[in-house]
PDB file of C-alpha atoms and ligand atoms in Angstrom:
ATOM      1  CA  UNK A 219     -16.000  88.924  28.740  1.00  0.00           C
ATOM      2  CA  UNK A 220     -17.447  89.512  31.847  1.00  0.00           C
ATOM      3  CA  UNK A 221     -14.983  90.803  34.090  1.00  0.00           C
ATOM      4  CA  UNK A 222     -14.705  94.232  32.880  1.00  0.00           C
ATOM      5  CA  UNK A 223     -17.849  96.277  31.350  1.00  0.00           C
ATOM      6  CA  UNK A 224     -17.610  96.303  28.192  1.00  0.00           C
ATOM      7  CA  UNK A 225     -13.933  94.629  27.345  1.00  0.00           C
ATOM      8  CA  UNK A 226     -12.092  91.229  26.883  1.00  0.00           C
ATOM      9  CA  UNK A 227      -9.781  90.575  29.521  1.00  0.00           C
ATOM     10  CA  UNK A 228      -7.379  87.845  30.322  1.00  0.00           C
ATOM     11  CA  UNK A 229      -8.307  86.846  33.741  1.00  0.00           C
ATOM     12  CA  UNK A 230      -6.344  85.556  36.326  1.00  0.00           C
ATOM     13  CA  UNK A 231      -7.867  83.978  39.800  1.00  0.00           C
ATOM     14  CA  UNK A 232      -5.787  84.399  43.202  1.00  0.00           C
ATOM     15  CA  UNK A 233      -6.112  82.300  46.722  1.00  0.00           C
ATOM     16  CA  UNK A 234      -6.450  83.918  49.361  1.00  0.00           C
ATOM     17  CA  UNK A 235      -8.790  86.610  51.277  1.00  0.00           C
ATOM     18  CA  UNK A 236      -9.069  88.542  54.625  1.00  0.00           C
ATOM     19  CA  UNK A 237     -12.415  88.807  54.337  1.00  0.00           C
ATOM     20  CA  UNK A 238     -15.492  85.975  55.159  1.00  0.00           C
ATOM     21  CA  UNK A 239     -18.811  87.328  52.835  1.00  0.00           C
ATOM     22  CA  UNK A 240     -21.393  85.260  53.282  1.00  0.00           C
ATOM     23  CA  UNK A 241     -22.543  85.603  50.249  1.00  0.00           C
ATOM     24  CA  UNK A 242     -19.056  85.073  48.236  1.00  0.00           C
ATOM     25  CA  UNK A 243     -18.719  82.446  45.004  1.00  0.00           C
ATOM     26  CA  UNK A 244     -15.413  82.189  45.370  1.00  0.00           C
ATOM     27  CA  UNK A 245     -15.672  81.345  48.672  1.00  0.00           C
ATOM     28  CA  UNK A 246     -13.458  77.759  47.772  1.00  0.00           C
ATOM     29  CA  UNK A 247     -10.627  79.781  46.121  1.00  0.00           C
ATOM     30  CA  UNK A 248     -10.743  82.570  49.374  1.00  0.00           C
ATOM     31  CA  UNK A 249     -10.586  80.160  52.048  1.00  0.00           C
ATOM     32  CA  UNK A 250      -7.553  78.329  50.020  1.00  0.00           C
ATOM     33  CA  UNK A 251      -9.239  75.214  49.076  1.00  0.00           C
ATOM     34  CA  UNK A 252      -6.811  73.403  47.910  1.00  0.00           C
ATOM     35  CA  UNK A 253      -9.385  71.796  45.283  1.00  0.00           C
ATOM     36  CA  UNK A 254      -9.427  74.588  43.816  1.00  0.00           C
ATOM     37  CA  UNK A 255      -5.436  76.619  43.805  1.00  0.00           C
ATOM     38  CA  UNK A 256      -2.478  75.574  43.277  1.00  0.00           C
ATOM     39  CA  UNK A 257       1.114  77.063  42.704  1.00  0.00           C
ATOM     40  CA  UNK A 258       1.657  78.894  39.452  1.00  0.00           C
ATOM     41  CA  UNK A 259       4.822  79.926  37.745  1.00  0.00           C
ATOM     42  CA  UNK A 260       4.858  83.762  36.568  1.00  0.00           C
ATOM     43  CA  UNK A 261       6.939  82.358  33.535  1.00  0.00           C
ATOM     44  CA  UNK A 262       4.385  79.443  32.856  1.00  0.00           C
ATOM     45  CA  UNK A 263       1.965  82.149  33.123  1.00  0.00           C
ATOM     46  CA  UNK A 264       3.301  84.315  30.691  1.00  0.00           C
ATOM     47  CA  UNK A 265       3.091  81.718  27.678  1.00  0.00           C
ATOM     48  CA  UNK A 266      -0.257  81.398  28.512  1.00  0.00           C
ATOM     49  CA  UNK A 267      -0.541  85.219  28.287  1.00  0.00           C
ATOM     50  CA  UNK A 268       2.217  86.182  25.466  1.00  0.00           C
ATOM     51  CA  UNK A 269      -0.249  84.536  22.288  1.00  0.00           C
ATOM     52  CA  UNK A 270      -3.445  86.022  23.882  1.00  0.00           C
ATOM     53  CA  UNK A 271      -1.904  89.550  23.821  1.00  0.00           C
ATOM     54  CA  UNK A 272      -4.080  90.506  20.507  1.00  0.00           C
ATOM     55  CA  UNK A 273      -6.995  89.549  20.968  1.00  0.00           C
ATOM     56  CA  UNK A 274      -7.425  90.969  25.289  1.00  0.00           C
ATOM     57  CA  UNK A 275      -8.337  94.413  26.363  1.00  0.00           C
ATOM     58  CA  UNK A 276      -6.945  94.028  29.651  1.00  0.00           C
ATOM     59  CA  UNK A 277      -4.804  91.671  32.215  1.00  0.00           C
ATOM     60  CA  UNK A 278      -7.331  91.214  34.874  1.00  0.00           C
ATOM     61  CA  UNK A 279      -6.251  89.808  38.084  1.00  0.00           C
ATOM     62  CA  UNK A 280      -8.740  88.854  41.217  1.00  0.00           C
ATOM     63  CA  UNK A 281      -9.844  86.412  43.652  1.00  0.00           C
ATOM     64  CA  UNK A 282      -9.975  85.826  46.328  1.00  0.00           C
ATOM     65  CA  UNK A 283      -8.250  89.129  47.208  1.00  0.00           C
ATOM     66  CA  UNK A 284      -5.338  89.261  45.048  1.00  0.00           C
ATOM     67  CA  UNK A 285      -3.460  91.803  47.412  1.00  0.00           C
ATOM     68  CA  UNK A 286      -3.075  88.603  50.019  1.00  0.00           C
ATOM     69  CA  UNK A 287      -0.277  87.907  47.211  1.00  0.00           C
ATOM     70  CA  UNK A 288       0.971  91.674  46.689  1.00  0.00           C
ATOM     71  CA  UNK A 289       4.451  91.069  45.958  1.00  0.00           C
ATOM     72  CA  UNK A 290       4.197  88.061  43.821  1.00  0.00           C
ATOM     73  CA  UNK A 291       1.829  90.361  42.317  1.00  0.00           C
ATOM     74  CA  UNK A 292       3.778  93.548  41.912  1.00  0.00           C
ATOM     75  CA  UNK A 293       6.483  91.061  40.165  1.00  0.00           C
ATOM     76  CA  UNK A 294       3.601  89.706  37.844  1.00  0.00           C
ATOM     77  CA  UNK A 295       1.833  93.122  37.128  1.00  0.00           C
ATOM     78  CA  UNK A 296       5.278  94.579  35.865  1.00  0.00           C
ATOM     79  CA  UNK A 297       6.208  91.469  33.253  1.00  0.00           C
ATOM     80  CA  UNK A 298       2.505  92.055  31.857  1.00  0.00           C
ATOM     81  CA  UNK A 299       2.720  95.484  31.829  1.00  0.00           C
ATOM     82  CA  UNK A 300       6.516  95.278  29.973  1.00  0.00           C
ATOM     83  CA  UNK A 301       4.324  93.361  26.872  1.00  0.00           C
ATOM     84  CA  UNK A 302       2.530  96.563  26.711  1.00  0.00           C
ATOM     85  CA  UNK A 303      -0.976  95.433  28.243  1.00  0.00           C
ATOM     86  CA  UNK A 304      -3.657  97.480  30.190  1.00  0.00           C
ATOM     87  CA  UNK A 305      -3.766  95.785  33.351  1.00  0.00           C
ATOM     88  CA  UNK A 306      -7.258  95.703  35.633  1.00  0.00           C
ATOM     89  CA  UNK A 307      -7.216  95.012  39.080  1.00  0.00           C
ATOM     90  CA  UNK A 308     -10.594  93.554  41.159  1.00  0.00           C
ATOM     91  CA  UNK A 309      -9.837  93.792  45.138  1.00  0.00           C
ATOM     92  CA  UNK A 310     -11.943  94.691  48.271  1.00  0.00           C
ATOM     93  CA  UNK A 311      -9.676  97.770  48.472  1.00  0.00           C
ATOM     94  CA  UNK A 312     -10.137  96.539  52.516  1.00  0.00           C
ATOM     95  CA  UNK A 313      -5.862  96.341  52.608  1.00  0.00           C
ATOM     96  CA  UNK A 314      -4.528  99.938  51.845  1.00  0.00           C
ATOM     97  CA  UNK A 315      -1.266  99.268  52.539  1.00  0.00           C
ATOM     98  CA  UNK A 316      -1.051  95.954  50.263  1.00  0.00           C
ATOM     99  CA  UNK A 317      -3.051  98.179  47.727  1.00  0.00           C
ATOM    100  CA  UNK A 318      -0.386 102.158  47.593  1.00  0.00           C
ATOM    101  CA  UNK A 319       2.575  99.932  47.520  1.00  0.00           C
ATOM    102  CA  UNK A 320       1.531  98.016  44.851  1.00  0.00           C
ATOM    103  CA  UNK A 321       0.186 101.423  43.126  1.00  0.00           C
ATOM    104  CA  UNK A 322       4.082 103.230  44.027  1.00  0.00           C
ATOM    105  CA  UNK A 323       5.215 100.123  42.071  1.00  0.00           C
ATOM    106  CA  UNK A 324       3.074  99.337  38.941  1.00  0.00           C
ATOM    107  CA  UNK A 325       1.198 101.223  37.272  1.00  0.00           C
ATOM    108  CA  UNK A 326      -2.822  99.823  37.093  1.00  0.00           C
ATOM    109  CA  UNK A 327      -5.592 101.007  33.850  1.00  0.00           C
ATOM    110  CA  UNK A 328      -8.601 100.367  35.725  1.00  0.00           C
ATOM    111  CA  UNK A 329     -10.078  98.791  39.358  1.00  0.00           C
ATOM    112  CA  UNK A 330     -13.172  97.608  40.092  1.00  0.00           C
ATOM    113  CA  UNK A 331     -14.001  96.904  43.983  1.00  0.00           C
ATOM    114  CA  UNK A 332     -17.419  96.227  45.374  1.00  0.00           C
ATOM    115  CA  UNK A 333     -19.138  98.818  47.636  1.00  0.00           C
ATOM    116  CA  UNK A 334     -20.115  96.080  50.642  1.00  0.00           C
ATOM    117  CA  UNK A 335     -23.520  97.787  52.448  1.00  0.00           C
ATOM    118  CA  UNK A 336     -24.599  96.899  54.915  1.00  0.00           C
ATOM    119  CA  UNK A 337     -21.047  96.314  55.842  1.00  0.00           C
ATOM    120  CA  UNK A 338     -21.432  94.634  59.390  1.00  0.00           C
ATOM    121  CA  UNK A 339     -23.911  92.061  57.115  1.00  0.00           C
ATOM    122  CA  UNK A 340     -22.142  91.757  53.587  1.00  0.00           C
ATOM    123  CA  UNK A 341     -18.370  91.511  55.362  1.00  0.00           C
ATOM    124  CA  UNK A 342     -19.222  88.223  57.666  1.00  0.00           C
ATOM    125  CA  UNK A 343     -17.153  89.504  60.384  1.00  0.00           C
ATOM    126  CA  UNK A 344     -18.208  90.989  63.589  1.00  0.00           C
ATOM    127  CA  UNK A 345     -19.437  94.760  64.258  1.00  0.00           C
ATOM    128  CA  UNK A 346     -16.576  95.801  65.102  1.00  0.00           C
ATOM    129  CA  UNK A 347     -14.399  94.383  62.477  1.00  0.00           C
ATOM    130  CA  UNK A 348     -16.640  95.766  60.029  1.00  0.00           C
ATOM    131  CA  UNK A 349     -16.747  99.004  60.903  1.00  0.00           C
ATOM    132  CA  UNK A 350     -12.743  98.613  60.591  1.00  0.00           C
ATOM    133  CA  UNK A 351     -12.654  97.075  57.357  1.00  0.00           C
ATOM    134  CA  UNK A 352     -15.302  99.706  55.701  1.00  0.00           C
ATOM    135  CA  UNK A 353     -12.903 102.496  57.195  1.00  0.00           C
ATOM    136  CA  UNK A 354      -9.968 100.517  55.988  1.00  0.00           C
ATOM    137  CA  UNK A 355     -12.430 100.594  52.638  1.00  0.00           C
ATOM    138  CA  UNK A 356     -12.530 104.318  52.751  1.00  0.00           C
ATOM    139  CA  UNK A 357      -8.876 104.796  52.389  1.00  0.00           C
ATOM    140  CA  UNK A 358      -8.505 102.142  50.076  1.00  0.00           C
ATOM    141  CA  UNK A 359     -11.376 104.293  47.660  1.00  0.00           C
ATOM    142  CA  UNK A 360      -9.423 107.391  48.205  1.00  0.00           C
ATOM    143  CA  UNK A 361      -5.393 105.764  47.241  1.00  0.00           C
ATOM    144  CA  UNK A 362      -7.382 103.921  44.579  1.00  0.00           C
ATOM    145  CA  UNK A 363      -8.652 107.349  43.645  1.00  0.00           C
ATOM    146  CA  UNK A 364      -5.792 108.954  43.402  1.00  0.00           C
ATOM    147  CA  UNK A 365      -3.673 107.085  41.786  1.00  0.00           C
ATOM    148  CA  UNK A 366      -5.680 104.650  39.053  1.00  0.00           C
ATOM    149  CA  UNK A 367      -7.416 105.836  35.402  1.00  0.00           C
ATOM    150  CA  UNK A 368     -10.657 104.229  36.118  1.00  0.00           C
ATOM    151  CA  UNK A 369     -12.520 103.219  38.720  1.00  0.00           C
ATOM    152  CA  UNK A 370     -15.146 100.692  38.134  1.00  0.00           C
ATOM    153  CA  UNK A 371     -17.589 100.553  41.855  1.00  0.00           C
ATOM    154  CA  UNK A 372     -19.868  97.831  42.145  1.00  0.00           C
ATOM    155  CA  UNK A 373     -22.723  97.540  44.232  1.00  0.00           C
ATOM    156  CA  UNK A 374     -23.489  94.205  45.385  1.00  0.00           C
ATOM    157  CA  UNK A 375     -27.371  93.908  46.558  1.00  0.00           C
ATOM    158  CA  UNK A 376     -29.476  92.557  49.154  1.00  0.00           C
ATOM    159  CA  UNK A 377     -33.442  91.717  49.162  1.00  0.00           C
ATOM    160  CA  UNK A 378     -32.835  92.978  53.381  1.00  0.00           C
ATOM    161  CA  UNK A 379     -31.205  96.470  51.396  1.00  0.00           C
ATOM    162  CA  UNK A 380     -32.688  99.494  53.400  1.00  0.00           C
ATOM    163  CA  UNK A 381     -32.826 102.436  50.589  1.00  0.00           C
ATOM    164  CA  UNK A 382     -31.669 105.320  53.649  1.00  0.00           C
ATOM    165  CA  UNK A 383     -28.748 102.578  54.313  1.00  0.00           C
ATOM    166  CA  UNK A 384     -27.841 101.981  51.286  1.00  0.00           C
ATOM    167  CA  UNK A 385     -27.395 106.045  50.255  1.00  0.00           C
ATOM    168  CA  UNK A 386     -26.077 106.940  53.885  1.00  0.00           C
ATOM    169  CA  UNK A 387     -22.604 104.723  53.043  1.00  0.00           C
ATOM    170  CA  UNK A 388     -22.718 105.609  49.400  1.00  0.00           C
ATOM    171  CA  UNK A 389     -22.325 108.939  50.221  1.00  0.00           C
ATOM    172  CA  UNK A 390     -19.394 108.828  52.573  1.00  0.00           C
ATOM    173  CA  UNK A 391     -18.137 106.797  49.818  1.00  0.00           C
ATOM    174  CA  UNK A 392     -18.477 108.260  46.587  1.00  0.00           C
ATOM    175  CA  UNK A 393     -17.390 111.952  48.556  1.00  0.00           C
ATOM    176  CA  UNK A 394     -14.045 110.091  49.145  1.00  0.00           C
ATOM    177  CA  UNK A 395     -13.348 109.200  44.915  1.00  0.00           C
ATOM    178  CA  UNK A 396     -13.132 113.171  44.889  1.00  0.00           C
ATOM    179  CA  UNK A 397     -12.513 113.720  41.277  1.00  0.00           C
ATOM    180  CA  UNK A 398     -11.109 110.266  39.175  1.00  0.00           C
ATOM    181  CA  UNK A 399     -12.763 109.104  36.741  1.00  0.00           C
ATOM    182  CA  UNK A 400     -15.333 106.356  37.685  1.00  0.00           C
ATOM    183  CA  UNK A 401     -18.852 104.340  37.037  1.00  0.00           C
ATOM    184  CA  UNK A 402     -21.493 102.470  39.161  1.00  0.00           C
ATOM    185  CA  UNK A 403     -22.236  99.181  38.201  1.00  0.00           C
ATOM    186  CA  UNK A 404     -25.290  97.093  40.661  1.00  0.00           C
ATOM    187  CA  UNK A 405     -25.424  93.394  40.915  1.00  0.00           C
ATOM    188  CA  UNK A 406     -28.253  91.961  42.658  1.00  0.00           C
ATOM    189  CA  UNK A 407     -26.794  89.361  44.462  1.00  0.00           C
ATOM    190  CA  UNK A 408     -27.711  86.391  43.615  1.00  0.00           C
ATOM    191  CA  UNK A 409     -27.986  82.697  45.270  1.00  0.00           C
ATOM    192  CA  UNK A 410     -28.560  79.000  44.407  1.00  0.00           C
ATOM    193  CA  UNK A 411     -28.894  77.000  41.562  1.00  0.00           C
ATOM    194  CA  UNK A 412     -26.784  79.410  40.034  1.00  0.00           C
ATOM    195  CA  UNK A 413     -23.734  79.999  42.197  1.00  0.00           C
ATOM    196  CA  UNK A 414     -22.648  78.494  45.274  1.00  0.00           C
ATOM    197  CA  UNK A 415     -23.037  81.076  47.880  1.00  0.00           C
ATOM    198  CA  UNK A 416     -20.708  80.479  51.027  1.00  0.00           C
ATOM    199  CA  UNK A 417     -24.109  80.968  53.171  1.00  0.00           C
ATOM    200  CA  UNK A 418     -26.504  79.139  51.578  1.00  0.00           C
ATOM    201  CA  UNK A 419     -28.980  79.757  54.800  1.00  0.00           C
ATOM    202  CA  UNK A 420     -28.051  83.288  54.533  1.00  0.00           C
ATOM    203  CA  UNK A 421     -28.608  83.611  51.044  1.00  0.00           C
ATOM    204  CA  UNK A 422     -32.090  82.322  50.911  1.00  0.00           C
ATOM    205  CA  UNK A 423     -33.254  85.428  53.295  1.00  0.00           C
ATOM    206  CA  UNK A 424     -31.434  87.471  51.265  1.00  0.00           C
ATOM    207  CA  UNK A 425     -30.046  86.732  48.215  1.00  0.00           C
ATOM    208  CA  UNK A 426     -32.162  87.580  44.500  1.00  0.00           C
ATOM    209  CA  UNK A 427     -33.648  91.099  44.897  1.00  0.00           C
ATOM    210  CA  UNK A 428     -36.652  92.616  43.794  1.00  0.00           C
ATOM    211  CA  UNK A 429     -36.173  94.356  40.193  1.00  0.00           C
ATOM    212  CA  UNK A 430     -37.858  97.021  42.067  1.00  0.00           C
ATOM    213  CA  UNK A 431     -35.206  97.391  44.231  1.00  0.00           C
ATOM    214  CA  UNK A 432     -32.929  97.618  42.096  1.00  0.00           C
ATOM    215  CA  UNK A 433     -34.475 100.107  40.355  1.00  0.00           C
ATOM    216  CA  UNK A 434     -34.802 101.933  43.168  1.00  0.00           C
ATOM    217  CA  UNK A 435     -31.305 101.346  44.384  1.00  0.00           C
ATOM    218  CA  UNK A 436     -29.899 102.806  40.623  1.00  0.00           C
ATOM    219  CA  UNK A 437     -32.782 106.166  41.284  1.00  0.00           C
ATOM    220  CA  UNK A 438     -30.597 106.987  44.296  1.00  0.00           C
ATOM    221  CA  UNK A 439     -27.063 105.867  43.200  1.00  0.00           C
ATOM    222  CA  UNK A 440     -27.492 107.955  40.257  1.00  0.00           C
ATOM    223  CA  UNK A 441     -29.169 110.890  42.181  1.00  0.00           C
ATOM    224  CA  UNK A 442     -26.124 111.281  45.066  1.00  0.00           C
ATOM    225  CA  UNK A 443     -23.322 110.563  42.225  1.00  0.00           C
ATOM    226  CA  UNK A 444     -24.896 112.920  39.482  1.00  0.00           C
ATOM    227  CA  UNK A 445     -24.202 109.758  36.768  1.00  0.00           C
ATOM    228  CA  UNK A 446     -25.534 107.264  35.207  1.00  0.00           C
ATOM    229  CA  UNK A 447     -26.033 103.773  37.076  1.00  0.00           C
ATOM    230  CA  UNK A 448     -25.481 100.652  35.378  1.00  0.00           C
ATOM    231  CA  UNK A 449     -27.346  97.603  36.455  1.00  0.00           C
ATOM    232  CA  UNK A 450     -25.343  94.056  36.136  1.00  0.00           C
ATOM    233  CA  UNK A 451     -28.733  91.604  35.353  1.00  0.00           C
ATOM    234  CA  UNK A 452     -31.263  90.228  37.454  1.00  0.00           C
ATOM    235  CA  UNK A 453     -32.939  87.308  37.388  1.00  0.00           C
ATOM    236  CA  UNK A 454     -36.796  88.027  35.925  1.00  0.00           C
ATOM    237  CA  UNK A 455     -35.350  89.562  33.069  1.00  0.00           C
TER     238      UNK A 455
HETATM  239  S1  LIG B 541     -16.691  88.132  48.015  1.00  0.00           S
HETATM  240 FE1  LIG B 541     -14.634  88.806  47.482  1.00  0.00          FE
HETATM  241  S2  LIG B 541     -13.728  89.690  49.798  1.00  0.00           S
HETATM  242 FE2  LIG B 541     -16.014  88.680  50.112  1.00  0.00          FE
HETATM  243  S3  LIG B 541     -14.817  87.139  51.265  1.00  0.00           S
HETATM  244 FE3  LIG B 541     -15.261  86.456  48.319  1.00  0.00          FE
HETATM  245  S4  LIG B 541     -13.694  86.812  47.403  1.00  0.00           S
HETATM  246 FE4  LIG B 541     -13.392  87.677  49.456  1.00  0.00          FE
END
């Protein structure tokens, strides 16, 4: 009941990712660690999914980065669609060619993504690479906005975030969404002991932003988008 706002999901986590976000809570999954990753046949998955279909709003796929396995994912989602279920995809949107290939083959009802700002800090990649990845994210956002019914733009917030930087990147990203239906949700990046980030030292300096920063980020994003902005939660309640 937490993967899609105000909906119940059956959630599948897929292994592998093309990014190295230092705050990543699923880094074992993202790096395909054999302690948490194993092969699963579509038939076995369907055997679990079919009895639950009357209870859920979406079949939700997350990771890791699901588009790393986009071909078998298309086969799986086509079977899910045949059951008449809604489909939700959580992707980092930085693999636009794969996204387009998937969306040309199967309909996705809901897509959630992180708007990682600033990219050079949150993608965990060298500066030049992060800039390229951000451009691929913008491209992915454009593709999604033309082909997916509902977008959920999640904005992870770190303590060190500068509001003018948030504003500059968010303006570019929101302009690329055009007329699609979307909502913005702020996610404070939290640290141990609640989660186990990839880089604890990085997190010591940047995780658990103050409530005041979240409120100011909310105001900034509300002004930019002209729509309400939700905050997922914060540690001090
Ligand atoms: S946070 Fe998401 S995009 Fe980043 S490394 Fe983890 S799984 Fe990949």
